[in-house]
mmCIF file of C-alpha atoms in Angstrom:
data_model
loop_
_atom_site.group_PDB
_atom_site.id
_atom_site.type_symbol
_atom_site.label_atom_id
_atom_site.label_comp_id
_atom_site.label_asym_id
_atom_site.label_seq_id
_atom_site.Cartn_x
_atom_site.Cartn_y
_atom_site.Cartn_z
ATOM 1 C CA MET A 1 18.058 2.274 -1.020
ATOM 2 C CA SER A 2 16.784 -0.559 0.450
ATOM 3 C CA SER A 3 19.256 -3.616 2.258
ATOM 4 C CA ASN A 4 18.497 -7.129 0.704
ATOM 5 C CA SER A 5 17.197 -7.963 3.147
ATOM 6 C CA GLU A 6 14.667 -6.407 3.054
ATOM 7 C CA PHE A 7 11.192 -8.149 3.046
ATOM 8 C CA ALA A 8 10.186 -7.627 -0.439
ATOM 9 C CA LEU A 9 6.470 -6.791 0.074
ATOM 10 C CA ILE A 10 8.488 -3.441 2.287
ATOM 11 C CA THR A 11 10.170 -1.903 -0.113
ATOM 12 C CA LYS A 12 7.503 -2.467 -2.569
ATOM 13 C CA SER A 13 5.221 -0.452 -0.551
ATOM 14 C CA LYS A 14 7.408 2.473 0.456
ATOM 15 C CA ASP A 15 8.254 2.424 -3.075
ATOM 16 C CA LEU A 16 4.902 3.706 -3.399
ATOM 17 C CA CYS A 17 5.364 5.569 0.069
ATOM 18 C CA THR A 18 7.796 7.823 -1.580
ATOM 19 C CA TYR A 19 6.028 8.290 -5.214
ATOM 20 C CA ILE A 20 3.247 9.204 -3.941
ATOM 21 C CA LEU A 21 4.245 11.230 -1.452
ATOM 22 C CA THR A 22 6.119 13.067 -4.565
ATOM 23 C CA VAL A 23 3.767 13.328 -7.283
ATOM 24 C CA THR A 24 0.691 14.938 -4.738
ATOM 25 C CA GLN A 25 3.668 17.697 -3.030
ATOM 26 C CA ASN A 26 2.455 19.772 -6.101
ATOM 27 C CA SER A 27 -1.417 19.284 -5.826
ATOM 28 C CA PRO A 28 -3.649 22.286 -6.531
ATOM 29 C CA LYS A 29 -4.797 23.707 -3.482
ATOM 30 C CA LYS A 30 -8.153 23.494 -3.728
ATOM 31 C CA PHE A 31 -7.606 18.814 -3.116
ATOM 32 C CA ARG A 32 -4.836 19.598 -0.751
ATOM 33 C CA PHE A 33 -6.900 19.140 2.389
ATOM 34 C CA THR A 34 -8.905 16.247 0.932
ATOM 35 C CA LEU A 35 -7.658 13.520 -1.730
ATOM 36 C CA THR A 36 -3.970 14.737 -1.364
ATOM 37 C CA SER A 37 -3.877 14.137 1.673
ATOM 38 C CA ARG A 38 -5.975 11.113 1.772
ATOM 39 C CA ILE A 39 -3.625 9.706 -0.812
ATOM 40 C CA GLN A 40 -0.572 10.333 1.472
ATOM 41 C CA ASN A 41 -2.346 9.043 4.861
ATOM 42 C CA LEU A 42 -3.789 5.877 2.949
ATOM 43 C CA SER A 43 -0.351 5.659 1.509
ATOM 44 C CA LEU A 44 2.288 5.473 5.443
ATOM 45 C CA ASP A 45 -1.518 3.651 7.142
ATOM 46 C CA ILE A 46 -0.689 0.921 4.306
ATOM 47 C CA LEU A 47 2.673 1.231 5.746
ATOM 48 C CA GLN A 48 2.332 1.001 9.100
ATOM 49 C CA THR A 49 0.109 -2.657 8.585
ATOM 50 C CA ILE A 50 2.407 -4.272 6.411
ATOM 51 C CA PHE A 51 4.975 -3.813 9.343
ATOM 52 C CA LYS A 52 2.787 -4.429 11.873
ATOM 53 C CA ALA A 53 1.799 -7.665 10.249
ATOM 54 C CA ASN A 54 5.027 -8.722 10.018
ATOM 55 C CA GLU A 55 6.170 -8.716 13.512
ATOM 56 C CA ILE A 56 3.260 -11.079 14.449
ATOM 57 C CA ARG A 57 4.863 -14.013 14.607
ATOM 58 C CA LEU A 58 3.261 -17.105 12.199
ATOM 59 C CA SER A 59 3.537 -19.508 15.608
ATOM 60 C CA ASN A 60 2.039 -17.037 18.227
ATOM 61 C CA ASN A 61 -0.990 -15.752 16.120
ATOM 62 C CA SER A 62 -1.708 -16.273 12.382
ATOM 63 C CA LEU A 63 -5.052 -15.113 12.250
ATOM 64 C CA CYS A 64 -3.596 -11.319 13.931
ATOM 65 C CA ARG A 65 -1.290 -10.906 10.564
ATOM 66 C CA LEU A 66 -3.866 -12.636 8.514
ATOM 67 C CA GLU A 67 -5.959 -9.399 9.521
ATOM 68 C CA PHE A 68 -3.450 -6.892 9.437
ATOM 69 C CA GLN A 69 -2.244 -8.671 5.716
ATOM 70 C CA ARG A 70 -5.978 -8.260 4.752
ATOM 71 C CA GLU A 71 -6.349 -5.069 5.873
ATOM 72 C CA ALA A 72 -3.712 -4.000 3.900
ATOM 73 C CA LEU A 73 -5.214 -5.447 0.740
ATOM 74 C CA ILE A 74 -8.445 -3.385 1.375
ATOM 75 C CA SER A 75 -6.572 0.235 2.038
ATOM 76 C CA LEU A 76 -4.771 -0.742 -1.024
ATOM 77 C CA LYS A 77 -8.525 -1.020 -2.864
ATOM 78 C CA MET A 78 -9.291 2.402 -1.215
ATOM 79 C CA LEU A 79 -6.214 3.912 -1.590
ATOM 80 C CA SER A 80 -6.530 2.778 -5.938
ATOM 81 C CA PHE A 81 -10.006 4.080 -6.221
ATOM 82 C CA ILE A 82 -9.382 7.293 -4.645
ATOM 83 C CA CYS A 83 -5.964 7.983 -6.569
ATOM 84 C CA ASN A 84 -8.300 7.407 -9.720
ATOM 85 C CA LEU A 85 -10.956 9.300 -8.200
ATOM 86 C CA ALA A 86 -8.318 12.329 -8.093
ATOM 87 C CA THR A 87 -6.640 11.788 -11.456
ATOM 88 C CA GLU A 88 -11.186 12.351 -13.405
ATOM 89 C CA GLN A 89 -10.372 15.418 -10.584
ATOM 90 C CA LYS A 90 -7.369 16.181 -12.484
ATOM 91 C CA CYS A 91 -5.428 16.191 -9.109
ATOM 92 C CA ILE A 92 -2.562 13.641 -10.584
ATOM 93 C CA LEU A 93 -1.749 12.016 -14.330
ATOM 94 C CA VAL A 94 -3.455 10.141 -15.816
ATOM 95 C CA LYS A 95 0.471 9.016 -16.413
ATOM 96 C CA GLN A 96 1.413 9.296 -13.347
ATOM 97 C CA PHE A 97 -1.810 7.246 -11.921
ATOM 98 C CA GLU A 98 -0.326 4.241 -14.418
ATOM 99 C CA HIS A 99 2.625 4.267 -12.660
ATOM 100 C CA ILE A 100 0.184 4.259 -8.879
ATOM 101 C CA SER A 101 -1.937 1.955 -9.839
ATOM 102 C CA SER A 102 1.157 -0.962 -10.779
ATOM 103 C CA LEU A 103 2.632 -0.469 -7.066
ATOM 104 C CA ILE A 104 -0.609 -1.301 -6.180
ATOM 105 C CA HIS A 105 -0.928 -4.138 -7.791
ATOM 106 C CA ASP A 106 2.729 -5.504 -7.265
ATOM 107 C CA CYS A 107 2.085 -4.947 -3.321
ATOM 108 C CA GLN A 108 -1.235 -6.656 -4.294
ATOM 109 C CA TYR A 109 0.737 -9.476 -5.456
ATOM 110 C CA LEU A 110 3.135 -9.997 -2.734
ATOM 111 C CA ILE A 111 0.704 -10.342 0.217
ATOM 112 C CA PHE A 112 -1.087 -12.806 -1.615
ATOM 113 C CA ALA A 113 1.833 -14.779 -2.132
ATOM 114 C CA TRP A 114 2.871 -14.131 1.274
ATOM 115 C CA ILE A 115 -0.497 -15.127 2.627
ATOM 116 C CA LYS A 116 -0.638 -18.522 0.680
ATOM 117 C CA ASN A 117 2.705 -18.660 2.130
ATOM 118 C CA ASP A 118 1.744 -18.395 5.732
ATOM 119 C CA SER A 119 -0.685 -20.144 4.758
ATOM 120 C CA LYS A 120 0.824 -23.375 3.857
ATOM 121 C CA ARG A 121 3.681 -23.413 6.434
ATOM 122 C CA LYS A 122 0.543 -23.564 9.203
ATOM 123 C CA PHE A 123 0.441 -27.045 8.330
#
């Protein structure tokens, strides 16, 4: 469980990582080194990118922070695509994909809100 003071996006992206790691641990062997590992690595990369963006002070280097935020958005789109492909290949269940999609959507929404908030604070 996360603390109350933790950034909501980090909490949501941790939930995404945890769920993906849980869902993919029993994926078919023929997908473990292709789709499964790519899905797991992308989810961890997204969390790492969000941490990086969060560590950059807005006043110091807002363009660098925005780059990390955009990188996280791109990785979320890629994760969604690969999870969809994994569903088509019967590597993950449709119900699992729906939950992953919901978590991805939540993260995307929070990143867009974060970018909007940063742009208001910057000017």
